[in-house]
PDB file of C-alpha atoms and ligand atoms in Angstrom:
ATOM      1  CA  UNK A   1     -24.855   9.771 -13.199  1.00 70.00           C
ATOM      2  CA  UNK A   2     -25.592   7.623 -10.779  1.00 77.00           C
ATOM      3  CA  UNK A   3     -22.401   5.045 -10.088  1.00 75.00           C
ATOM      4  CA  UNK A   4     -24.554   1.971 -10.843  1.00 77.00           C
ATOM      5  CA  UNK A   5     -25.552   2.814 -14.641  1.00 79.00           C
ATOM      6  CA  UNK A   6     -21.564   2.634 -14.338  1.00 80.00           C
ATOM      7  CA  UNK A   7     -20.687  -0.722 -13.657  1.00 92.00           C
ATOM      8  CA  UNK A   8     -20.436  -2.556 -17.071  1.00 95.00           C
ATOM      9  CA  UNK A   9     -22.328  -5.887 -16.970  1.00 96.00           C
ATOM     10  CA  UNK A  10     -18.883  -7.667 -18.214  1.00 97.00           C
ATOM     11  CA  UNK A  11     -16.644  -6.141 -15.187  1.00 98.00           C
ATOM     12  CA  UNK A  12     -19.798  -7.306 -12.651  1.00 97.00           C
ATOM     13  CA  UNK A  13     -19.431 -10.915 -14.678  1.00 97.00           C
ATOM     14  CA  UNK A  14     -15.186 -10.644 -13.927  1.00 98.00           C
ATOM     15  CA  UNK A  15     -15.774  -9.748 -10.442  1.00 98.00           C
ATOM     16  CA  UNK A  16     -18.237 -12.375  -9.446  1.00 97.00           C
ATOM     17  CA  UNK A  17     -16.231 -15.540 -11.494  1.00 97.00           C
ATOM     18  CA  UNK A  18     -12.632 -14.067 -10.107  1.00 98.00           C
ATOM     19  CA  UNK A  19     -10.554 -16.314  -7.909  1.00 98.00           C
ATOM     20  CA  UNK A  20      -7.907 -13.926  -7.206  1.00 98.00           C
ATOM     21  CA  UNK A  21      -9.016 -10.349  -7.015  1.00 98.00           C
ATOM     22  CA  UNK A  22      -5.667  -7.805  -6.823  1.00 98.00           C
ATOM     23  CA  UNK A  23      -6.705  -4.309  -5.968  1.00 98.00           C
ATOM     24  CA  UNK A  24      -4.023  -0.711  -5.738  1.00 98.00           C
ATOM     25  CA  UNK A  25      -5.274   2.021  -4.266  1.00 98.00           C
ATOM     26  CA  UNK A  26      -4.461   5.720  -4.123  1.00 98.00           C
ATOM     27  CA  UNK A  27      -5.050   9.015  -2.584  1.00 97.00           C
ATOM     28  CA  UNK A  28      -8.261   9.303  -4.415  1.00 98.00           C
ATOM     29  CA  UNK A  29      -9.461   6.274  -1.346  1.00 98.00           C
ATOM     30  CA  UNK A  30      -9.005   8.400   1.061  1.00 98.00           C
ATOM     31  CA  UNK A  31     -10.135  11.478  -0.335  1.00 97.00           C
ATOM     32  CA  UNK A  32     -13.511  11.347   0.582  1.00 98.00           C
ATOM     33  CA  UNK A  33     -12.304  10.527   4.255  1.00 98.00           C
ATOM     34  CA  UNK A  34     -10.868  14.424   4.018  1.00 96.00           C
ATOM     35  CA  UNK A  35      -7.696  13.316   3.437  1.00 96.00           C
ATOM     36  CA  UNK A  36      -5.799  15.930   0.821  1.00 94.00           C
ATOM     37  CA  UNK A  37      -4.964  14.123  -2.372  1.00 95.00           C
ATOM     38  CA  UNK A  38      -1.029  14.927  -3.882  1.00 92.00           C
ATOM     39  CA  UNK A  39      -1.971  16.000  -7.445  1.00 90.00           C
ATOM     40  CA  UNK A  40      -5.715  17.359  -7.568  1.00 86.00           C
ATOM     41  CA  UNK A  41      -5.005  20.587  -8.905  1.00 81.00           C
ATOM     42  CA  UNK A  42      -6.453  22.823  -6.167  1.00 81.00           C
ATOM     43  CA  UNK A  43      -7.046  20.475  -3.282  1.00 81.00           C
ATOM     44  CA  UNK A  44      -3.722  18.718  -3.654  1.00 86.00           C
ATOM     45  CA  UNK A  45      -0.303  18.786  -1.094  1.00 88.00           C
ATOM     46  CA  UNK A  46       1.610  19.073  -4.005  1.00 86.00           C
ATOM     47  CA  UNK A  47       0.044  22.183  -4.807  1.00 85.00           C
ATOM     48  CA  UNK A  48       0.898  23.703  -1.600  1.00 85.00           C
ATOM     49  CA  UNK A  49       3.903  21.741  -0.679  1.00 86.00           C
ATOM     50  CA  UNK A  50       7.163  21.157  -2.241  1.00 90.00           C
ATOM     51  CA  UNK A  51       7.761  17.199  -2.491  1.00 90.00           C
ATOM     52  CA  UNK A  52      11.522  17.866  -3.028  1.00 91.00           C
ATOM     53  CA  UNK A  53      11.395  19.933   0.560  1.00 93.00           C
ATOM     54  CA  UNK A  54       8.766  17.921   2.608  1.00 94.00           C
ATOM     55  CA  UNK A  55       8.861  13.785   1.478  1.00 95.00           C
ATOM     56  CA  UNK A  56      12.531  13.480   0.303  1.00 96.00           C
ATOM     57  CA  UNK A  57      16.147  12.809   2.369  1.00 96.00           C
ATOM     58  CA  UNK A  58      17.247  15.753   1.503  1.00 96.00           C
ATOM     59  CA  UNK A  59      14.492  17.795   2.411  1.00 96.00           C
ATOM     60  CA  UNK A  60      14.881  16.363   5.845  1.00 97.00           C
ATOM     61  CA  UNK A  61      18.369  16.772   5.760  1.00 96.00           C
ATOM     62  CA  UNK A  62      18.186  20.664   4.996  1.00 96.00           C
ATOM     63  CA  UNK A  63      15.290  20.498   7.648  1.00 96.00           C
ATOM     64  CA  UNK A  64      14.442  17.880   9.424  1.00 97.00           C
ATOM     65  CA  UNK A  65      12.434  20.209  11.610  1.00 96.00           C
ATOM     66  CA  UNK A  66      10.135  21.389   9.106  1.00 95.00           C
ATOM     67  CA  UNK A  67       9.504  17.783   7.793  1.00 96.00           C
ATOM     68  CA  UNK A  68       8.932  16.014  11.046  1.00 96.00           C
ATOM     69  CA  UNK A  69       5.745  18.657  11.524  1.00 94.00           C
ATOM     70  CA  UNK A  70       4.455  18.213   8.547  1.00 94.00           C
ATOM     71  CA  UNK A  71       4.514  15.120   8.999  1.00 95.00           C
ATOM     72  CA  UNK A  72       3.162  15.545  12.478  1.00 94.00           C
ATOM     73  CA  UNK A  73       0.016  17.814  10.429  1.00 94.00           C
ATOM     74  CA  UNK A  74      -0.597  15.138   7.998  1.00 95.00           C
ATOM     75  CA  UNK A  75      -0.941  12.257  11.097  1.00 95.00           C
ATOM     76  CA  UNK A  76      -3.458  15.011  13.071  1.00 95.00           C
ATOM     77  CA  UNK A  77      -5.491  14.936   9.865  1.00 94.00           C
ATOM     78  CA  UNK A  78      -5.620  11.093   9.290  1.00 96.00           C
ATOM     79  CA  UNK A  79      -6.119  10.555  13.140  1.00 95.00           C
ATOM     80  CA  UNK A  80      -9.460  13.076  12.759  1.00 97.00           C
ATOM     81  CA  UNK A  81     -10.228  10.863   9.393  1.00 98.00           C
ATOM     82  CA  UNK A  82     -12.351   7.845   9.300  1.00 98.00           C
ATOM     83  CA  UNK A  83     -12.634   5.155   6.548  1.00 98.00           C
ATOM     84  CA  UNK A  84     -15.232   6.477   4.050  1.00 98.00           C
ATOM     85  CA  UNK A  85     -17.786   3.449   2.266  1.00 98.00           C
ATOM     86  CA  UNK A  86     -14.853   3.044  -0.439  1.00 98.00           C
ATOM     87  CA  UNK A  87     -12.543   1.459   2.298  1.00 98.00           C
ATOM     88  CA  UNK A  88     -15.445  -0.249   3.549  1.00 98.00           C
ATOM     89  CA  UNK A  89     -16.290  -1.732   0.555  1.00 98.00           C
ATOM     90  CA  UNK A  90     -13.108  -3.284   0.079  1.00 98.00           C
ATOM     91  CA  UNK A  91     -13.199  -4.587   3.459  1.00 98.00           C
ATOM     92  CA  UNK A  92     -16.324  -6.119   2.892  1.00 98.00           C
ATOM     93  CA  UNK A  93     -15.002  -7.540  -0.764  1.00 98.00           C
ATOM     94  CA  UNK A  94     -12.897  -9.925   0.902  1.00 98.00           C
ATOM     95  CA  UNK A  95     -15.619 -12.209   2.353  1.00 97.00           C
ATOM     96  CA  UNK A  96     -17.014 -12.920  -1.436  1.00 97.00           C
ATOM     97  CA  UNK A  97     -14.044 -13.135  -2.681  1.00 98.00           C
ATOM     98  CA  UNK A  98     -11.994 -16.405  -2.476  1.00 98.00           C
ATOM     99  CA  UNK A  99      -8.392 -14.405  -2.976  1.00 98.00           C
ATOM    100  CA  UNK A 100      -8.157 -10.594  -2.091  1.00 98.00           C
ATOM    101  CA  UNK A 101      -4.665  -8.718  -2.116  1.00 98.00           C
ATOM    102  CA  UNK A 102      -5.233  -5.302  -1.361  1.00 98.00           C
ATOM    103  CA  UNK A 103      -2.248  -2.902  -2.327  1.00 98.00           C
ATOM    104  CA  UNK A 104      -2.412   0.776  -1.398  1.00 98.00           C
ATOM    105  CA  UNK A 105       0.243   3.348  -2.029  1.00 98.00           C
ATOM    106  CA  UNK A 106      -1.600   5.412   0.962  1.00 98.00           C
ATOM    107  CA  UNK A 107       0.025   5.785   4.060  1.00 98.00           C
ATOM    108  CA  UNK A 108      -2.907   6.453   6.368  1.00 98.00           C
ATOM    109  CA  UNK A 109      -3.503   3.113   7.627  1.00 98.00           C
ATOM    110  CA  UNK A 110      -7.378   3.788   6.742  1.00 98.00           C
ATOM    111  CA  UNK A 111      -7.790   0.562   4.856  1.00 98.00           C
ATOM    112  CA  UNK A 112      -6.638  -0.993   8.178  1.00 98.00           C
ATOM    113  CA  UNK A 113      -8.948   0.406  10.012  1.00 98.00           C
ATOM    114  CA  UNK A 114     -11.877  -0.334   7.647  1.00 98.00           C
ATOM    115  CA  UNK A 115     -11.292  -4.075   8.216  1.00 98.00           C
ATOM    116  CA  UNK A 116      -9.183  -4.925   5.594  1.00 98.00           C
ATOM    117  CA  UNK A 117      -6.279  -7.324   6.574  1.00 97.00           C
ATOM    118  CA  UNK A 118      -2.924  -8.367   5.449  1.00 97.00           C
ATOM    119  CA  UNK A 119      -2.553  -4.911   3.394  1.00 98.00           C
ATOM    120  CA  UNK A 120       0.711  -4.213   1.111  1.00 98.00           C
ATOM    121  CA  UNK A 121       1.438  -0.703   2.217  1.00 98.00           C
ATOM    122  CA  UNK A 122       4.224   0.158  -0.882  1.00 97.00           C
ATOM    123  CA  UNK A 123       5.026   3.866   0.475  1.00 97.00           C
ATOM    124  CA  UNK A 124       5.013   2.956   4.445  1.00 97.00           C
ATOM    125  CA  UNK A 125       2.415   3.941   6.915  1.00 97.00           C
ATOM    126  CA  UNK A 126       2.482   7.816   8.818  1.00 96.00           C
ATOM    127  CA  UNK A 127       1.575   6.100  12.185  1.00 94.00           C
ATOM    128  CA  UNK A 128       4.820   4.586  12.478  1.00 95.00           C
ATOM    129  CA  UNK A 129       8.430   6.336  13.343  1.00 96.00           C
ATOM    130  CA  UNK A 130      11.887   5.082  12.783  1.00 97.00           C
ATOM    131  CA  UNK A 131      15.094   5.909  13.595  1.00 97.00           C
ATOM    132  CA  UNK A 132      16.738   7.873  10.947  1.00 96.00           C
ATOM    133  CA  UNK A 133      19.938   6.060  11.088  1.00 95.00           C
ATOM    134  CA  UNK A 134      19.010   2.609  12.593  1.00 93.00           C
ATOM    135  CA  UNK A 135      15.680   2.237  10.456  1.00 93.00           C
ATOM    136  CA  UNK A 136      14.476   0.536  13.609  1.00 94.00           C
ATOM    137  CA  UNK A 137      10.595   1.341  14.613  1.00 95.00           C
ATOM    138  CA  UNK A 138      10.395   3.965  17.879  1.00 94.00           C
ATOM    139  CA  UNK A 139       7.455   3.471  19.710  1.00 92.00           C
ATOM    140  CA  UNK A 140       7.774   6.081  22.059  1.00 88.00           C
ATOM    141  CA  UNK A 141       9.993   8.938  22.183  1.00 84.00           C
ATOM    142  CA  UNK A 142      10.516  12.197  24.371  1.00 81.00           C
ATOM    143  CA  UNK A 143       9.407  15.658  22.738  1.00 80.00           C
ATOM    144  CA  UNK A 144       9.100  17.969  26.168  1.00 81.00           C
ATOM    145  CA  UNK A 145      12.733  19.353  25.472  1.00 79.00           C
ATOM    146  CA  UNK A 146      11.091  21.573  22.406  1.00 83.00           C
ATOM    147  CA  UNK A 147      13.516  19.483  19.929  1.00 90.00           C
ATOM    148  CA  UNK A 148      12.306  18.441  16.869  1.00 94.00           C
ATOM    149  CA  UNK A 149      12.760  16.032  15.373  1.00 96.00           C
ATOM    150  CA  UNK A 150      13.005  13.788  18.602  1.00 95.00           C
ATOM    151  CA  UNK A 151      16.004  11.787  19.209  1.00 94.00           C
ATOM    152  CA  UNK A 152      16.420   8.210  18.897  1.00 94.00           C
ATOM    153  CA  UNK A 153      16.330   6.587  22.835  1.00 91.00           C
ATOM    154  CA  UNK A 154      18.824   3.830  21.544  1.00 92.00           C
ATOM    155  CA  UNK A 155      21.083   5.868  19.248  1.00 94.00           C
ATOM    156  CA  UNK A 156      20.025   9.619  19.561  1.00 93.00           C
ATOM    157  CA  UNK A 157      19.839   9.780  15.605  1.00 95.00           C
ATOM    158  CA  UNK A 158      17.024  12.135  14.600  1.00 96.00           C
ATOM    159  CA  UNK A 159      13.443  10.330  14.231  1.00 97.00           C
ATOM    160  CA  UNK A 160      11.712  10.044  11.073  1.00 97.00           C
ATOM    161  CA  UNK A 161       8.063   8.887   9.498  1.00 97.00           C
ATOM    162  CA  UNK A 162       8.139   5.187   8.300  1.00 97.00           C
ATOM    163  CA  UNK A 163       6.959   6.531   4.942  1.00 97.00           C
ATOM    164  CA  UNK A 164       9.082   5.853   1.592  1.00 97.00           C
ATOM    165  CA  UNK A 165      10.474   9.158   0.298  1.00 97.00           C
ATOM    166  CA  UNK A 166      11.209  10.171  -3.644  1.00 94.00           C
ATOM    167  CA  UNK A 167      14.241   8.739  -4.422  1.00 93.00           C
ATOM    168  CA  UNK A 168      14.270   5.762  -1.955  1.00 96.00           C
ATOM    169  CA  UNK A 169      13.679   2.482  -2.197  1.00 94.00           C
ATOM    170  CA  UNK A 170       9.923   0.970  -1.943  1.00 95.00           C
ATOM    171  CA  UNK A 171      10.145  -2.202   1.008  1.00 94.00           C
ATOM    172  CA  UNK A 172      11.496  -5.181  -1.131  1.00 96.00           C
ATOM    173  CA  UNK A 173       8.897  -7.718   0.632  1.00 97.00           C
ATOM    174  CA  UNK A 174       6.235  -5.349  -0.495  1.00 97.00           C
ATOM    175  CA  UNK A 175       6.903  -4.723  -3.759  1.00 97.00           C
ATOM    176  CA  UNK A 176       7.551  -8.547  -4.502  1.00 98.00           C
ATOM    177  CA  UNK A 177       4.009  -9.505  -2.426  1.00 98.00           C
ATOM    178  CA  UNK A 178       2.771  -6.659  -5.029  1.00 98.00           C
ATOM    179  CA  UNK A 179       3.928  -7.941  -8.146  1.00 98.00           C
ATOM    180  CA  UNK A 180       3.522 -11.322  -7.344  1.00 98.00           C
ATOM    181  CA  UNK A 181      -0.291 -10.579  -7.184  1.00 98.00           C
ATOM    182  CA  UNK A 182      -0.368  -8.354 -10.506  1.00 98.00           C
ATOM    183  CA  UNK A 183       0.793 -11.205 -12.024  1.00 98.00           C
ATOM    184  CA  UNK A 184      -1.495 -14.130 -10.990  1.00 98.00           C
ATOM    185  CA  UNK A 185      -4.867 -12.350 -10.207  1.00 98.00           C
ATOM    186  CA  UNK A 186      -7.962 -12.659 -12.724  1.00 98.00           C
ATOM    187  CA  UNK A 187      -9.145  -9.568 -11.594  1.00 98.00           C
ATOM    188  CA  UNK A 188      -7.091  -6.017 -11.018  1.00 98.00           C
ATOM    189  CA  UNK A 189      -8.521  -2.692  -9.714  1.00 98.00           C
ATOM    190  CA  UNK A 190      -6.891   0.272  -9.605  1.00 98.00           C
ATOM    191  CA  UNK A 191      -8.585   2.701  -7.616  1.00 98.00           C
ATOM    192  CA  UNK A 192      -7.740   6.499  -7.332  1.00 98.00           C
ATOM    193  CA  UNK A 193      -4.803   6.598  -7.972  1.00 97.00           C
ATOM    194  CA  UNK A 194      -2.946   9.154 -10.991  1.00 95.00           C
ATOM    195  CA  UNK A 195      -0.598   6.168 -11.998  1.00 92.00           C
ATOM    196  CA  UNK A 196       2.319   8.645 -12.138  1.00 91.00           C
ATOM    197  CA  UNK A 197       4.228   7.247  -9.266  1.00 89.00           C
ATOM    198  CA  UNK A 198       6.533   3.747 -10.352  1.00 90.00           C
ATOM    199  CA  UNK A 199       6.733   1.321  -9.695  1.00 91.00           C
ATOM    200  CA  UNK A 200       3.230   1.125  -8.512  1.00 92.00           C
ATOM    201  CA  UNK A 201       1.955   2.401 -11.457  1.00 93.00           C
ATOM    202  CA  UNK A 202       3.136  -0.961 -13.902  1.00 96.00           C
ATOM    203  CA  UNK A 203       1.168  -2.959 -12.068  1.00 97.00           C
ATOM    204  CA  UNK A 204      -1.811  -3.028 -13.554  1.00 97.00           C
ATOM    205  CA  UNK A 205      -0.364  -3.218 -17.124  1.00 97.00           C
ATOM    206  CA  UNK A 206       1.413  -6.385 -15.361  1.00 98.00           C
ATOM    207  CA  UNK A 207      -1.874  -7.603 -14.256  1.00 98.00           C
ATOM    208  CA  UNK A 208      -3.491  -6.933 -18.209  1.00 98.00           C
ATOM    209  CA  UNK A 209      -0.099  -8.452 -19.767  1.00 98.00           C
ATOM    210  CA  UNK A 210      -0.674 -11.606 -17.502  1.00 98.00           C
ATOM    211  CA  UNK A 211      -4.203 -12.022 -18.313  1.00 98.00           C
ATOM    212  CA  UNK A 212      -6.109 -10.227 -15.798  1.00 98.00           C
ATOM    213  CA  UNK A 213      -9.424  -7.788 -16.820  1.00 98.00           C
ATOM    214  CA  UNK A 214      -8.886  -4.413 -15.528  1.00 98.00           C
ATOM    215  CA  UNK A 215     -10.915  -1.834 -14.225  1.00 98.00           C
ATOM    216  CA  UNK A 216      -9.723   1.596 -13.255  1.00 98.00           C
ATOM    217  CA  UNK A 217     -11.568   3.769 -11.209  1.00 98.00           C
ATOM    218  CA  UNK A 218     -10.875   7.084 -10.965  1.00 97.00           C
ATOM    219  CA  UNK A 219     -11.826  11.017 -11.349  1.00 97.00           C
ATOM    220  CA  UNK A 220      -9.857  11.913 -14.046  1.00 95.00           C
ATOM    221  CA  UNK A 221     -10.925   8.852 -16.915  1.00 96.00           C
ATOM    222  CA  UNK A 222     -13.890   8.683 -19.580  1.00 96.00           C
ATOM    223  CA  UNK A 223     -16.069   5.608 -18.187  1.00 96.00           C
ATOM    224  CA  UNK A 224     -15.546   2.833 -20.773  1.00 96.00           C
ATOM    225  CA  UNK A 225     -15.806  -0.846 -21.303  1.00 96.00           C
ATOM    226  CA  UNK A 226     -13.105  -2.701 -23.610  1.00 96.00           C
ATOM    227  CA  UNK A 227     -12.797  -5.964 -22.290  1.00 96.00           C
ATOM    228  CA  UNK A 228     -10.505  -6.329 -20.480  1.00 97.00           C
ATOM    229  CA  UNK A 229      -9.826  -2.934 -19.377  1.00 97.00           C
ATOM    230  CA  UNK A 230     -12.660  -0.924 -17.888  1.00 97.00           C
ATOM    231  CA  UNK A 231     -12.544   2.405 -17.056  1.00 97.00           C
ATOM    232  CA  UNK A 232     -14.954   4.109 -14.523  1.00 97.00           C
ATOM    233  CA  UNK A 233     -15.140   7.994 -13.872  1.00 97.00           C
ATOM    234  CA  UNK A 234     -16.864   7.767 -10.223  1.00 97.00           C
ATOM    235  CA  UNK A 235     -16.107   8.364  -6.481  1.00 98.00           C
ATOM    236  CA  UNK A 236     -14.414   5.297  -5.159  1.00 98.00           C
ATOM    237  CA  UNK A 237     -17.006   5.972  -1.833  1.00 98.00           C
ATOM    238  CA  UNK A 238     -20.010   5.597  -4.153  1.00 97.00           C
ATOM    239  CA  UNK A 239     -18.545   3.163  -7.117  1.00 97.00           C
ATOM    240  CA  UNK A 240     -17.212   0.066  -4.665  1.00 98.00           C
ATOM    241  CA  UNK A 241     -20.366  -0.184  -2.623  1.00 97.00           C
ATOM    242  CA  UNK A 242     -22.465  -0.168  -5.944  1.00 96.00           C
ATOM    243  CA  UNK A 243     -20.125  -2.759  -7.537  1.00 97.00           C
ATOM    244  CA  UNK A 244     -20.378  -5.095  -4.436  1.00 97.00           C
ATOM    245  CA  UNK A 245     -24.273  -4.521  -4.969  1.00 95.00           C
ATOM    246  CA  UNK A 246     -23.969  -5.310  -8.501  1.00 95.00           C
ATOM    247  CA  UNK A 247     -22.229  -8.411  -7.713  1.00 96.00           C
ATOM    248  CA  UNK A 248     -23.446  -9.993  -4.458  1.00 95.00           C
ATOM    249  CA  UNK A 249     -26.735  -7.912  -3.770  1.00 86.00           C
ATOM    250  CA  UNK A 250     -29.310 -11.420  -3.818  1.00 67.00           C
ATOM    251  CA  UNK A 251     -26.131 -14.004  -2.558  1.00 67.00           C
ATOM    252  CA  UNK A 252     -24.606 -12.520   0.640  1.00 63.00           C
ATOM    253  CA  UNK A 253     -21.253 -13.795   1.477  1.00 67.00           C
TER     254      UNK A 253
HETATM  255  P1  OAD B   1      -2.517  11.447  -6.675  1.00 56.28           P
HETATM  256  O1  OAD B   1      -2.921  12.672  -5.947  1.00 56.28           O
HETATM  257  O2  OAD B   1      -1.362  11.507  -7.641  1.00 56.28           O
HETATM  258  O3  OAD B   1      -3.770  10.899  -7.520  1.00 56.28           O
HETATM  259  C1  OAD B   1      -5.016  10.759  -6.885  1.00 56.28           C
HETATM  260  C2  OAD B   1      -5.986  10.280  -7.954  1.00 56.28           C
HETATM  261  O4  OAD B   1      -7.228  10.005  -7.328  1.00 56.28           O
HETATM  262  C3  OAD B   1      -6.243  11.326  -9.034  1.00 56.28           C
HETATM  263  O5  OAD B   1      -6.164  10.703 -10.307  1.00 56.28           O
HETATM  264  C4  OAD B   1      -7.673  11.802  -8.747  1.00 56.28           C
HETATM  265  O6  OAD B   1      -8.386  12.095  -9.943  1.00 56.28           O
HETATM  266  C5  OAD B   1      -8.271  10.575  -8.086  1.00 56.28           C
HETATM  267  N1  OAD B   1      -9.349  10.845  -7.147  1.00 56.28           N
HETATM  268  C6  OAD B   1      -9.512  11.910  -6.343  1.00 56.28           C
HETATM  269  N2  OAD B   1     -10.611  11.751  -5.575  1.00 56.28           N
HETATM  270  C7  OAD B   1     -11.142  10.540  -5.905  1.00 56.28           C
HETATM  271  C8  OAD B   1     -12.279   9.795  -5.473  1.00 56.28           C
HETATM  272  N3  OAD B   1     -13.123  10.261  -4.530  1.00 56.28           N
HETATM  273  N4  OAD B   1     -12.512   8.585  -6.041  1.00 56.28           N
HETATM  274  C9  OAD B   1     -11.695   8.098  -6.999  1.00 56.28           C
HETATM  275  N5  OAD B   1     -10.602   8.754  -7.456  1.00 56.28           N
HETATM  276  C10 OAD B   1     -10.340   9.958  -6.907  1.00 56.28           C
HETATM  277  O7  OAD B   1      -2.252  10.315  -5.588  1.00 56.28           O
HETATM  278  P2  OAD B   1      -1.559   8.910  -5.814  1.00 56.28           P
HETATM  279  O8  OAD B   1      -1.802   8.396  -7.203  1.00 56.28           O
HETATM  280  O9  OAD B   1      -1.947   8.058  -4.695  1.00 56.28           O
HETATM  281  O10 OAD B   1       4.014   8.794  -2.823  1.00 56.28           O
HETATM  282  O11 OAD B   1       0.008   9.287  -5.676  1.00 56.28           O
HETATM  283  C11 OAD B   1       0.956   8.222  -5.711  1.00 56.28           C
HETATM  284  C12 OAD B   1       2.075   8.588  -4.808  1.00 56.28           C
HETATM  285  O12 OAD B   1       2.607   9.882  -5.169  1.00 56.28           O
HETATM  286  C13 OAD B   1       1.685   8.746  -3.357  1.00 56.28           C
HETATM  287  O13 OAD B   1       1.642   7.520  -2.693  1.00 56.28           O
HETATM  288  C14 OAD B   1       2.820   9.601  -2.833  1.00 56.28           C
HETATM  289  C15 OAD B   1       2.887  10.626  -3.957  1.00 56.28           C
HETATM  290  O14 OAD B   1       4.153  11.188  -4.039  1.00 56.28           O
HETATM  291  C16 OAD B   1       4.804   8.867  -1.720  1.00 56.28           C
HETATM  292  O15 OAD B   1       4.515   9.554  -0.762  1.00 56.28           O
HETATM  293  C17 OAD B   1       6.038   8.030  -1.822  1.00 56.28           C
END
C-alpha cells in the first residue's frame, strides 16, 4: 500500500499544529542506506555477530583485535552509504517545524550528513576513536606497524570506537538532552527502531505519559490510529517524505 493511504488525517493534524516535534530513530533509518540492521532476522549483525564478542568491554578485552576490525568493516560500509529520503526528510522537517530534537540511537553519522543539526547521538558515533583508557578523542593515529588496535599517541593505551557498548553507560548530556525532549514535545516519532534497547526505548512512553501524540513507524507494527498513538507499518525512506507531503505539500517552509 502505498505510504500515503498511511498517514492518518489526525497524526498529519499533530504534525502540522506541533511546536515541539521530538523524533528517535533506529537502525531501520539507515537501512535503506544499506546499512545492516541488529535484529532483522536474516539481514541483521546480530544474526551473524555475537554482541557479547564484538560491541561489549569484554569482548574487546578478550580481543581487542577482532573488535577494532569490525569496527573498521562497519565504518567502510557507512563511508560507502549515503542518507536515503528518510534522513532527508527529517532534515527537511526542521524548517516547518518551530522545535525539532532529533534523537538517533544510530551511530553512522547519516542523519548528519543529511542536514540535520544539533543531533543527540545516545550510542556514540563509528567515525570517531578514543583512547581506551583516557576516553579522550584520537584524531589520527599510526597503523603501518600491523598492530591492531592502534596505540594511543599520548598514552599508548589501545584505541577504541566512540560507540557505547552493552553494559556501559549512555553519555549523561545525551540522555538528559533526550529525556528532556520526551518530556516537553507535542509531537514524538519513533522511527525504526525495535524498542528493545533502554533506556532509549522509554522514551516515547515518556513522551505519551507527558502528553505528547505518538506515532511509531516501523516494519514490524499493524498500521493503526488511536489517538494519541499511531502506528505505521512503512519504510521510513517512503513514509517521512509522504508525511512531510501530507503536511506542508501547498505551504512550503
Ligand atoms: P534493531 O535492529 O533492533 O531494530 C530495527 C528496527 O527497524 C526493526 O524493528 C525493523 O523492523 C525496523 N526496520 C527495518 N527496516 C526499516 C525501514 N526501512 N523503515 C522502518 N523501519 C525499519 O535496531 P535498533 O532498534 O536501532 O545499540 O537497536 C537499538 C540498539 O541495539 C542499537 O543502537 C545498538 C543495538 O545493540 C548499541 O550499539 C549500543
Amino acid at each position: 500500500m502505498s505510504a500515503d493511504l498511511l498517514i492518518d488525517p489526525g497524526l498529519v493534524a499533530a504534525l502540522r499544529r506541533a511546536r515541539h516535534v521530538a523524533v528517535l530513530t533506529g537502525a531501520g533509518v539507515s537501512a535503506e542506506s544499506g546499512i545492516p540492521t541488529f535484529r532483522d532476522a536474516q539481514t541483521g549483525l546480530w544474526a551473524s555477530f555475537s554482541p557479547e564478542d564484538l560491541a561489549s568491554p569484554a569482548g574487546f578485552r578478550r580481543n581487542p583485535r577482532r573488535v577494532w576490525e569490525w569496527y573498521a568493516w562497519r565504518r567502510e560500509l557507512v563511508a560507502q552509504a549515503a542518507p536515503n529520503p528518510g534522513h532527508l526528510a527529517l532534515a527537511e522537517l526542521a524548517r516547518y517545524v518551530p522545535q525539532l530534537t532529533l534523537i538517533t540511537q544510530n551511530v553512522d553519522g547519516l542523519h548528519q550528513r543529511a542536514g540535520s543539526e544539533a543531533v543527540i547521538e545516545l550510542h556514540g558515533n563509528i567515525g570517531r576513536v578514543v583512547c581506551a583508557e583516557e576516553g579522550g578523542v584520537v584524531e589520527q593515529w599510526d597503523e603501518s606497524g600491523g598492530e591492531l588496535p592502534p596505540r594511543c599517541p599520548r598514552c599508548g593505551a589501545h584505541l577504541r570506537p566512540d560507540v557505547v557498548w552493552f553494559g556501559e553507560l549512555l553519555p549523561e548530556a545525551a540522555m538528559a538532552a533526550a529525556w528532556a525532549a520526551a518530556r516537553s514535545c507535542d509531537l514524538f516519532l519513533s522511527i525504526g527502531t525495535s524498542g528493545l534497547v533502554e533506556p532509549a526505548a522509554s522514551l516515547p512512553r515518556a513522551a505519551m505519559q507527558a502528553g505528547a501524540t505518538v506515532a511509531v513507524i516501523n516494519l514490524d507494527v499493524t498500521t493503526a490510529a488511536r489517538p494519541p498513538l499511531y502506528t505505521l507499518n512503512a519504510r521510513s525512506g517512503e513514509l517521512l517524505p509522504a508525511l512531510l507531503r501530507a503536511a506542508w505539500d501547498d505551504t512550503p517552509p
